[in-house]
Amino acid sequence: MKIVYKIKAQAMQFALLISVIIAILLSTFLLLTHVQSFFRIKSKEIIEASDIANNQIFGSLLATTTSKDTTNSSIDTKTIKLATNYHGAWTKIFSEVAVKESKIRKIAFTGAALALKTPNLYLANKNAPLVVVGNTRLEGNSYLPEQGIKAGNISGNYYQGSSLYYGSVIESKATIPELDNQWISYIESIIKGGYIDEARTIPIAKEVKNSFYDTAKIIYTNESIVLGNEKISGNVVIQSSSKITITSASQLTDVVVIAPIIIVEDYVKGRFQLIASKKIEIGKNCYLSYPSSATLLDKKNISRSNTGNTSQNRNPDFSIDKNTVIQGSVVYLKNESATKNRIKTNLNIAIGTEIIGEIYCQGNIEFMGTIKGSLYTQQFIANQSGSVYLNHLYNGKILVNPIPKYAGLPFKNVKKNIATWLY
């Protein structure tokens, strides 16, 4: 009889153990189901929020005007924010969607999109033809004066092409297409110190990083700055009220550099934006990757002689030396109050230099490099053999942009593309 009772007790214990295990398994299953359901709902909310954030940015690309505004709205339980402002040569768009305690944020640089009739060359109509000389080549859409185009020679160097152009020719207007006035006002503002805020100013250091989701960090001084071994990246503005020199030892990524005079020494590599008011010099064998830019808003108001090939006329305000590559935009903006000078070289691009993007010059350009994209200018100029040749394009190559979804300068009334997503 004792054996019988012992077996019944063990059976009871075993049954209790099985019941506990089953209860634990059922609880685990229910918990897992609840967790999966929670994460499925949460993931769906995040995916929907991410789609809305992306769609806000893509939707803003369709607008042909730029509005520097911040808009807030709501959809169901989501709070939506869209902010647009300029950052150097590009438009920065920030999109945020908040769902309960989660936030999805996206930020990108955008710029003007290419269109079917986007110019590859736009030469203002000054009642004089374009004269092509040497190894010049014109591809794509060439907007030229009513007088058209003809072959010429400089010191016995004749035009070498089998055709005067390889594409289509369209009559140009008296001035080149206008950039957005709001953008030009923005450039004027930051040259005057619009970025400078003592609360955000930091000293220069060997390494500075800052996300574009955070407020910009400003490195500012009245003195000249020489960037040597510094490694600076992200949403950072470096500004001097006198001069900034960038050496080949520096590592600059996505920063904005502002000064009256900016010197980029030979062999510099990086991705950055330059904004100056007096002079920009970019040396030999530099490589500025996309999206980089160099903008000179010429604030000098000096009376200049219109006669004689003087050194003052030959020395450009903005120069890019041999074998340099810039992926992005090169911009010379003329001070409207300055005395006009038909023979002054405002922008000089040397032989072997390659720009993949845009060149925009409101003055005179001496162009002997290669542009894969668009070149806009009031007038070409060639300083050769002690003489000045007006509207002569000597050994310059203007080719089709190889990037179909290129995003560029803020022209009026154009749709936009994304230049790059930011971090």
Short mmCIF file of C-alpha atoms in Angstrom, two decimals:
data_model
loop_
_atom_site.label_atom_id
_atom_site.label_comp_id
_atom_site.label_asym_id
_atom_site.label_seq_id
_atom_site.Cartn_x
_atom_site.Cartn_y
_atom_site.Cartn_z
CA MET A 1 0.00 0.00 0.00
CA LYS A 2 2.86 2.40 0.70
CA ILE A 3 4.20 1.87 -2.83
CA VAL A 4 0.82 2.82 -4.32
CA TYR A 5 0.68 6.15 -2.41
CA LYS A 6 4.29 7.01 -3.45
CA ILE A 7 3.43 6.56 -7.12
CA LYS A 8 0.35 8.81 -6.79
CA ALA A 9 2.42 11.63 -5.16
CA GLN A 10 5.02 11.49 -7.94
CA ALA A 11 2.27 11.60 -10.54
CA MET A 12 0.77 14.64 -8.89
CA GLN A 13 4.13 16.42 -8.84
CA PHE A 14 4.71 15.52 -12.49
CA ALA A 15 1.25 16.83 -13.43
CA LEU A 16 1.94 20.10 -11.62
CA LEU A 17 5.28 20.45 -13.40
CA ILE A 18 3.66 19.88 -16.79
CA SER A 19 0.95 22.42 -15.92
CA VAL A 20 3.56 25.03 -14.96
CA ILE A 21 5.55 24.41 -18.16
CA ILE A 22 2.38 24.68 -20.27
CA ALA A 23 1.42 27.89 -18.47
CA ILE A 24 4.88 29.36 -19.06
CA LEU A 25 4.78 28.37 -22.73
CA LEU A 26 1.33 29.87 -23.16
CA SER A 27 2.38 33.09 -21.41
CA THR A 28 5.50 33.27 -23.54
CA PHE A 29 3.46 32.70 -26.68
CA LEU A 30 0.96 35.37 -25.69
CA LEU A 31 3.76 37.79 -24.80
CA LEU A 32 5.56 37.06 -28.07
CA THR A 33 2.33 37.59 -30.01
CA HIS A 34 1.79 40.89 -28.21
CA VAL A 35 5.39 42.01 -28.82
CA GLN A 36 5.20 41.05 -32.49
CA SER A 37 1.92 42.89 -32.83
CA PHE A 38 3.41 45.94 -31.08
CA PHE A 39 6.51 45.97 -33.29
CA ARG A 40 4.41 45.36 -36.39
CA ILE A 41 2.29 48.39 -35.58
CA LYS A 42 5.36 50.40 -34.60
CA SER A 43 7.23 49.37 -37.76
CA LYS A 44 4.22 50.28 -39.88
CA GLU A 45 4.06 53.71 -38.22
CA ILE A 46 7.79 54.28 -38.75
CA ILE A 47 7.63 53.14 -42.38
CA GLU A 48 4.64 55.40 -43.01
CA ALA A 49 6.41 58.28 -41.28
CA SER A 50 9.56 57.64 -43.30
CA ASP A 51 7.52 57.63 -46.52
CA ILE A 52 5.87 60.92 -45.55
CA ALA A 53 9.26 62.48 -44.73
CA ASN A 54 10.65 61.36 -48.10
CA ASN A 55 7.54 62.42 -49.99
CA GLN A 56 7.71 65.89 -48.44
CA ILE A 57 11.20 66.36 -49.83
CA PHE A 58 10.40 64.84 -53.22
CA GLY A 59 7.21 66.90 -53.40
CA SER A 60 9.12 70.12 -52.74
CA LEU A 61 11.30 69.40 -55.78
CA LEU A 62 8.32 70.11 -58.04
CA ALA A 63 8.04 73.71 -56.84
CA THR A 64 9.62 76.18 -59.28
CA THR A 65 10.21 78.78 -56.58
CA THR A 66 12.13 78.54 -53.32
CA SER A 67 10.41 79.66 -50.14
CA LYS A 68 12.59 80.00 -47.05
CA ASP A 69 9.85 78.91 -44.66
CA THR A 70 9.09 76.34 -42.00
CA THR A 71 5.67 74.71 -42.28
CA ASN A 72 3.94 72.55 -39.69
CA SER A 73 0.92 70.31 -40.21
CA SER A 74 -0.76 67.14 -38.90
CA ILE A 75 -2.00 63.89 -40.43
CA ASP A 76 -3.89 61.59 -38.02
CA THR A 77 -1.50 61.16 -35.08
CA LYS A 78 1.53 62.45 -37.00
CA THR A 79 3.03 65.93 -36.66
CA ILE A 80 4.83 67.06 -39.82
CA LYS A 81 7.50 69.73 -40.27
CA LEU A 82 9.19 70.96 -43.47
CA ALA A 83 11.95 73.60 -43.44
CA THR A 84 13.71 75.09 -46.47
CA ASN A 85 16.71 77.41 -46.56
CA TYR A 86 19.93 78.01 -48.48
CA HIS A 87 23.28 76.49 -47.64
CA GLY A 88 26.05 77.78 -49.89
CA ALA A 89 25.10 77.16 -53.52
CA TRP A 90 22.40 74.63 -52.66
CA THR A 91 18.97 74.62 -51.07
CA LYS A 92 18.78 72.58 -47.86
CA ILE A 93 15.46 70.85 -47.19
CA PHE A 94 14.66 69.35 -43.78
CA SER A 95 11.69 67.05 -43.26
CA GLU A 96 10.49 65.68 -39.90
CA VAL A 97 7.56 63.44 -39.01
CA ALA A 98 6.78 62.81 -35.33
CA VAL A 99 4.69 59.78 -34.34
CA LYS A 100 4.02 59.64 -30.60
CA GLU A 101 7.51 59.47 -29.09
CA SER A 102 9.34 58.65 -32.33
CA LYS A 103 10.72 61.09 -34.90
CA ILE A 104 11.80 60.40 -38.47
CA ARG A 105 14.06 63.10 -39.92
CA LYS A 106 15.48 63.48 -43.44
CA ILE A 107 17.66 66.25 -44.83
CA ALA A 108 19.10 66.88 -48.29
CA PHE A 109 20.79 69.41 -50.54
CA THR A 110 18.76 70.18 -53.65
CA GLY A 111 19.38 72.20 -56.80
CA ALA A 112 17.99 73.02 -60.23
CA ALA A 113 17.25 70.00 -62.43
CA LEU A 114 18.33 69.65 -66.04
CA ALA A 115 15.65 70.14 -68.69
CA LEU A 116 15.44 69.41 -72.40
CA LYS A 117 16.46 72.98 -73.29
CA THR A 118 18.97 73.55 -70.49
CA PRO A 119 21.88 75.47 -72.05
CA ASN A 120 25.27 73.88 -72.40
CA LEU A 121 26.52 77.28 -73.51
CA TYR A 122 24.73 80.58 -72.96
CA LEU A 123 26.56 83.61 -74.38
CA ALA A 124 24.74 86.93 -73.90
CA ASN A 125 23.74 88.75 -77.07
CA LYS A 126 26.11 91.72 -77.32
CA ASN A 127 25.75 92.09 -81.10
CA ALA A 128 28.95 90.19 -81.78
CA PRO A 129 29.43 86.60 -82.98
CA LEU A 130 31.23 83.88 -81.04
CA VAL A 131 34.60 83.10 -82.62
CA VAL A 132 35.90 79.56 -82.05
CA VAL A 133 39.64 78.93 -82.25
CA GLY A 134 41.99 75.97 -81.87
CA ASN A 135 40.61 72.76 -80.33
CA THR A 136 37.36 74.30 -79.15
CA ARG A 137 34.33 72.00 -79.13
CA LEU A 138 30.66 72.87 -78.50
CA GLU A 139 28.11 70.16 -77.71
CA GLY A 140 24.43 70.25 -76.80
CA ASN A 141 22.34 73.44 -76.67
CA SER A 142 24.31 76.56 -77.60
CA TYR A 143 22.52 79.85 -76.97
CA LEU A 144 24.38 82.41 -79.10
CA PRO A 145 24.00 86.03 -80.27
CA GLU A 146 22.03 86.79 -83.41
CA GLN A 147 25.33 87.08 -85.29
CA GLY A 148 25.95 83.38 -84.62
CA ILE A 149 29.28 81.59 -84.66
CA LYS A 150 32.31 81.59 -86.91
CA ALA A 151 35.79 80.06 -87.07
CA GLY A 152 38.82 82.25 -86.41
CA ASN A 153 42.51 82.17 -85.59
CA ILE A 154 44.85 83.55 -82.97
CA SER A 155 48.52 83.92 -83.93
CA GLY A 156 48.13 81.36 -86.71
CA ASN A 157 46.16 78.85 -84.60
CA TYR A 158 43.02 78.03 -86.59
CA TYR A 159 39.85 76.24 -85.57
CA GLN A 160 40.41 72.47 -85.82
CA GLY A 161 36.85 71.09 -85.68
CA SER A 162 34.95 69.53 -88.59
CA SER A 163 31.81 71.47 -87.56
CA LEU A 164 31.32 74.76 -85.72
CA TYR A 165 29.05 73.06 -83.19
CA TYR A 166 27.71 69.57 -82.39
CA GLY A 167 24.13 70.05 -81.30
CA SER A 168 21.64 72.88 -81.71
CA VAL A 169 21.95 76.69 -81.80
CA ILE A 170 19.31 78.98 -80.25
CA GLU A 171 19.37 82.78 -80.22
CA SER A 172 20.33 84.22 -76.83
CA LYS A 173 19.07 87.33 -75.04
CA ALA A 174 21.00 90.41 -73.96
CA THR A 175 21.68 88.97 -70.51
CA ILE A 176 22.27 85.48 -69.22
CA PRO A 177 19.46 83.69 -67.30
CA GLU A 178 18.94 85.12 -63.83
CA LEU A 179 19.62 83.32 -60.60
CA ASP A 180 17.09 83.45 -57.77
CA ASN A 181 17.18 86.92 -56.17
CA GLN A 182 16.59 85.38 -52.74
CA TRP A 183 19.74 83.31 -53.14
CA ILE A 184 21.83 86.34 -54.15
CA SER A 185 20.47 88.22 -51.12
CA TYR A 186 21.43 85.24 -48.96
CA ILE A 187 25.01 85.32 -50.34
CA GLU A 188 25.23 89.07 -49.65
CA SER A 189 23.92 88.50 -46.13
CA ILE A 190 26.40 85.82 -45.11
CA ILE A 191 29.32 87.77 -46.59
CA LYS A 192 28.31 90.58 -44.25
CA GLY A 193 28.28 88.17 -41.30
CA GLY A 194 24.80 86.68 -41.40
CA TYR A 195 26.09 83.37 -40.02
CA ILE A 196 28.01 84.92 -37.15
CA ASP A 197 26.40 84.32 -33.78
CA GLU A 198 28.51 84.54 -30.63
CA ALA A 199 26.39 81.87 -28.97
CA ARG A 200 27.38 79.37 -31.66
CA THR A 201 30.96 80.52 -32.31
CA ILE A 202 33.64 77.97 -31.43
CA PRO A 203 37.45 78.12 -31.62
CA ILE A 204 39.23 76.30 -34.40
CA ALA A 205 40.43 72.83 -33.42
CA LYS A 206 42.29 69.92 -34.99
CA GLU A 207 39.02 68.05 -35.45
CA VAL A 208 35.48 69.42 -35.65
CA LYS A 209 32.39 67.41 -36.59
CA ASN A 210 28.77 68.49 -36.64
CA SER A 211 25.61 66.89 -37.99
CA PHE A 212 23.32 68.80 -40.35
CA TYR A 213 20.48 67.89 -37.97
CA ASP A 214 22.14 70.17 -35.40
CA THR A 215 22.59 73.94 -35.39
CA ALA A 216 25.59 75.08 -37.42
CA LYS A 217 28.90 75.58 -35.64
CA ILE A 218 30.70 78.80 -36.55
CA ILE A 219 34.48 79.27 -36.54
CA TYR A 220 35.05 83.02 -36.86
CA THR A 221 37.91 85.47 -36.48
CA ASN A 222 38.93 88.91 -37.72
CA GLU A 223 42.40 87.55 -38.43
CA SER A 224 43.60 85.49 -41.40
CA ILE A 225 43.06 81.74 -41.12
CA VAL A 226 45.38 79.07 -42.48
CA LEU A 227 43.80 75.61 -42.56
CA GLY A 228 46.62 73.10 -42.20
CA ASN A 229 46.18 69.79 -40.40
CA GLU A 230 42.58 70.45 -39.37
CA LYS A 231 39.90 67.84 -40.07
CA ILE A 232 36.53 69.60 -40.23
CA SER A 233 33.29 68.06 -41.47
CA GLY A 234 29.55 68.57 -41.51
CA ASN A 235 27.44 71.61 -40.65
CA VAL A 236 30.35 73.94 -39.94
CA VAL A 237 31.01 77.47 -41.24
CA ILE A 238 34.57 78.85 -41.25
CA GLN A 239 34.66 82.63 -41.67
CA SER A 240 37.33 85.32 -41.58
CA SER A 241 36.90 89.04 -42.15
CA SER A 242 40.22 89.15 -44.00
CA LYS A 243 41.57 85.97 -45.66
CA ILE A 244 41.44 82.17 -45.53
CA THR A 245 44.11 79.87 -46.99
CA ILE A 246 43.38 76.15 -47.48
CA THR A 247 46.44 73.91 -47.67
CA SER A 248 46.77 70.38 -49.03
CA ALA A 249 47.15 69.00 -45.49
CA SER A 250 43.61 70.06 -44.54
CA GLN A 251 40.61 67.72 -44.64
CA LEU A 252 37.40 69.64 -45.29
CA THR A 253 34.10 67.85 -45.92
CA ASP A 254 30.79 69.67 -46.54
CA VAL A 255 31.89 72.86 -44.77
CA VAL A 256 31.29 76.44 -45.93
CA VAL A 257 34.31 78.77 -46.12
CA ILE A 258 33.67 82.54 -46.19
CA ALA A 259 36.18 85.40 -46.48
CA PRO A 260 36.92 88.42 -48.67
CA ILE A 261 39.95 86.57 -50.08
CA ILE A 262 40.19 82.77 -50.33
CA ILE A 263 43.31 80.94 -51.50
CA VAL A 264 43.19 77.20 -52.21
CA GLU A 265 46.74 75.91 -52.56
CA ASP A 266 47.93 73.24 -55.02
CA TYR A 267 46.88 69.58 -54.54
CA VAL A 268 43.99 70.29 -52.16
CA LYS A 269 41.32 67.58 -52.03
CA GLY A 270 37.96 67.79 -50.34
CA ARG A 271 34.30 68.63 -50.63
CA PHE A 272 33.44 72.16 -49.56
CA GLN A 273 31.93 75.49 -50.60
CA LEU A 274 33.80 78.78 -51.02
CA ILE A 275 32.17 82.22 -50.80
CA ALA A 276 34.27 85.37 -51.24
CA SER A 277 33.79 89.09 -51.93
CA LYS A 278 37.18 90.14 -53.39
CA LYS A 279 39.21 87.25 -54.73
CA ILE A 280 39.32 83.46 -55.14
CA GLU A 281 42.44 81.61 -56.29
CA ILE A 282 42.30 77.82 -56.70
CA GLY A 283 45.66 76.20 -57.40
CA LYS A 284 46.89 73.37 -59.60
CA ASN A 285 45.87 69.72 -59.37
CA CYS A 286 43.07 70.23 -56.86
CA TYR A 287 40.07 67.91 -56.64
CA LEU A 288 36.79 69.17 -55.18
CA SER A 289 34.15 66.44 -55.24
CA TYR A 290 30.40 66.91 -55.68
CA PRO A 291 28.65 68.87 -54.34
CA SER A 292 31.32 71.57 -54.08
CA SER A 293 31.05 75.19 -55.15
CA ALA A 294 33.06 78.39 -55.44
CA THR A 295 31.21 81.72 -55.51
CA LEU A 296 32.72 85.19 -55.84
CA LEU A 297 30.30 88.07 -55.28
CA ASP A 298 32.60 90.85 -56.49
CA LYS A 299 32.04 93.78 -54.13
CA LYS A 300 34.90 95.89 -55.47
CA ASN A 301 33.80 99.23 -56.91
CA ILE A 302 36.93 100.40 -58.71
CA SER A 303 37.00 102.42 -61.91
CA ARG A 304 38.81 100.34 -64.51
CA SER A 305 40.37 101.30 -67.77
CA ASN A 306 38.76 100.02 -70.94
CA THR A 307 41.89 100.38 -73.00
CA GLY A 308 45.22 98.61 -73.03
CA ASN A 309 46.16 95.09 -72.03
CA THR A 310 47.38 96.20 -68.61
CA SER A 311 48.29 93.78 -65.82
CA GLN A 312 45.21 95.05 -63.95
CA ASN A 313 43.02 93.88 -66.82
CA ARG A 314 44.84 90.57 -67.23
CA ASN A 315 44.87 89.61 -63.55
CA PRO A 316 41.53 87.92 -62.86
CA ASP A 317 39.41 88.31 -59.74
CA PHE A 318 38.72 84.59 -59.81
CA SER A 319 41.16 82.00 -61.15
CA ILE A 320 41.34 78.21 -61.33
CA ASP A 321 44.76 76.84 -62.26
CA LYS A 322 45.79 73.90 -64.42
CA ASN A 323 44.56 70.31 -64.03
CA THR A 324 42.08 71.04 -61.26
CA VAL A 325 38.74 69.19 -61.14
CA ILE A 326 35.64 70.71 -59.56
CA GLN A 327 32.38 68.78 -59.37
CA GLY A 328 29.69 71.36 -58.75
CA SER A 329 29.40 75.06 -59.53
CA VAL A 330 31.74 77.98 -60.21
CA VAL A 331 30.06 81.39 -59.92
CA TYR A 332 31.21 84.97 -60.57
CA LEU A 333 28.61 87.61 -59.65
CA LYS A 334 29.26 91.17 -60.75
CA ASN A 335 28.83 94.19 -58.50
CA GLU A 336 26.19 96.15 -60.42
CA SER A 337 27.60 99.50 -59.27
CA ALA A 338 31.12 98.73 -60.55
CA THR A 339 32.34 100.45 -63.70
CA LYS A 340 32.00 98.12 -66.67
CA ASN A 341 35.21 97.03 -68.36
CA ARG A 342 34.96 95.11 -71.62
CA ILE A 343 38.54 93.78 -71.49
CA LYS A 344 38.94 92.92 -67.81
CA THR A 345 39.27 89.18 -67.13
CA ASN A 346 36.92 88.43 -64.26
CA LEU A 347 37.10 84.62 -64.31
CA ASN A 348 40.01 82.58 -65.66
CA ILE A 349 39.88 78.82 -66.08
CA ALA A 350 43.20 77.39 -67.17
CA ILE A 351 43.99 74.65 -69.65
CA GLY A 352 43.51 71.12 -68.32
CA THR A 353 40.94 72.22 -65.74
CA GLU A 354 37.64 70.29 -65.70
CA ILE A 355 34.34 71.45 -64.24
CA ILE A 356 31.55 68.88 -64.01
CA GLY A 357 28.50 70.99 -63.37
CA GLU A 358 28.09 74.70 -64.04
CA ILE A 359 30.05 77.88 -64.66
CA TYR A 360 28.11 81.12 -64.24
CA CYS A 361 29.90 84.39 -65.04
CA GLN A 362 28.27 87.83 -65.06
CA GLY A 363 31.46 89.32 -66.48
CA ASN A 364 34.24 88.24 -68.83
CA ILE A 365 35.61 84.71 -68.78
CA GLU A 366 38.84 83.39 -70.25
CA PHE A 367 38.07 79.71 -70.66
CA MET A 368 40.61 77.15 -71.84
CA GLY A 369 39.45 74.16 -69.82
CA THR A 370 36.59 71.66 -70.12
CA ILE A 371 33.06 72.03 -68.80
CA LYS A 372 30.80 68.99 -68.71
CA GLY A 373 27.52 70.71 -68.10
CA SER A 374 26.60 74.37 -68.59
CA LEU A 375 28.56 77.58 -69.08
CA TYR A 376 26.81 80.97 -68.84
CA THR A 377 28.74 84.16 -69.58
CA GLN A 378 28.33 87.76 -70.67
CA GLN A 379 31.46 87.60 -72.80
CA PHE A 380 34.44 85.40 -73.64
CA ILE A 381 37.90 86.91 -73.64
CA ALA A 382 41.29 85.57 -74.76
CA ASN A 383 44.59 87.11 -73.68
CA GLN A 384 47.07 85.78 -76.23
CA SER A 385 50.34 87.06 -77.70
CA GLY A 386 50.01 90.41 -75.98
CA SER A 387 46.55 91.07 -77.42
CA VAL A 388 42.98 90.85 -76.14
CA TYR A 389 40.44 88.97 -78.29
CA LEU A 390 36.79 89.62 -77.41
CA ASN A 391 34.21 86.82 -77.69
CA HIS A 392 36.94 84.37 -78.75
CA LEU A 393 36.78 80.88 -77.28
CA TYR A 394 40.28 79.40 -77.52
CA ASN A 395 40.74 75.65 -76.88
CA GLY A 396 37.73 75.52 -74.57
CA LYS A 397 35.50 72.45 -74.56
CA ILE A 398 31.83 72.66 -73.62
CA LEU A 399 30.40 69.14 -73.38
CA VAL A 400 27.14 67.51 -72.31
CA ASN A 401 26.67 66.87 -68.59
CA PRO A 402 27.25 63.12 -67.94
CA ILE A 403 24.99 63.20 -64.84
CA PRO A 404 21.33 63.05 -65.97
CA LYS A 405 19.96 63.88 -62.49
CA TYR A 406 22.43 66.64 -61.77
CA ALA A 407 21.26 69.28 -59.25
CA GLY A 408 22.71 72.73 -59.74
CA LEU A 409 22.44 76.47 -59.23
CA PRO A 410 19.18 78.09 -58.04
CA PHE A 411 17.81 79.50 -61.30
CA LYS A 412 14.39 81.10 -61.40
CA ASN A 413 11.32 79.03 -62.21
CA VAL A 414 12.91 75.58 -62.50
CA LYS A 415 12.21 72.22 -60.88
CA LYS A 416 14.80 70.63 -58.62
CA ASN A 417 16.75 67.43 -58.03
CA ILE A 418 18.45 66.04 -54.94
CA ALA A 419 22.16 66.78 -54.92
CA THR A 420 22.95 64.63 -51.87
CA TRP A 421 21.36 63.27 -48.68
CA LEU A 422 22.95 64.67 -45.55
CA TYR A 423 23.84 63.23 -42.18
#
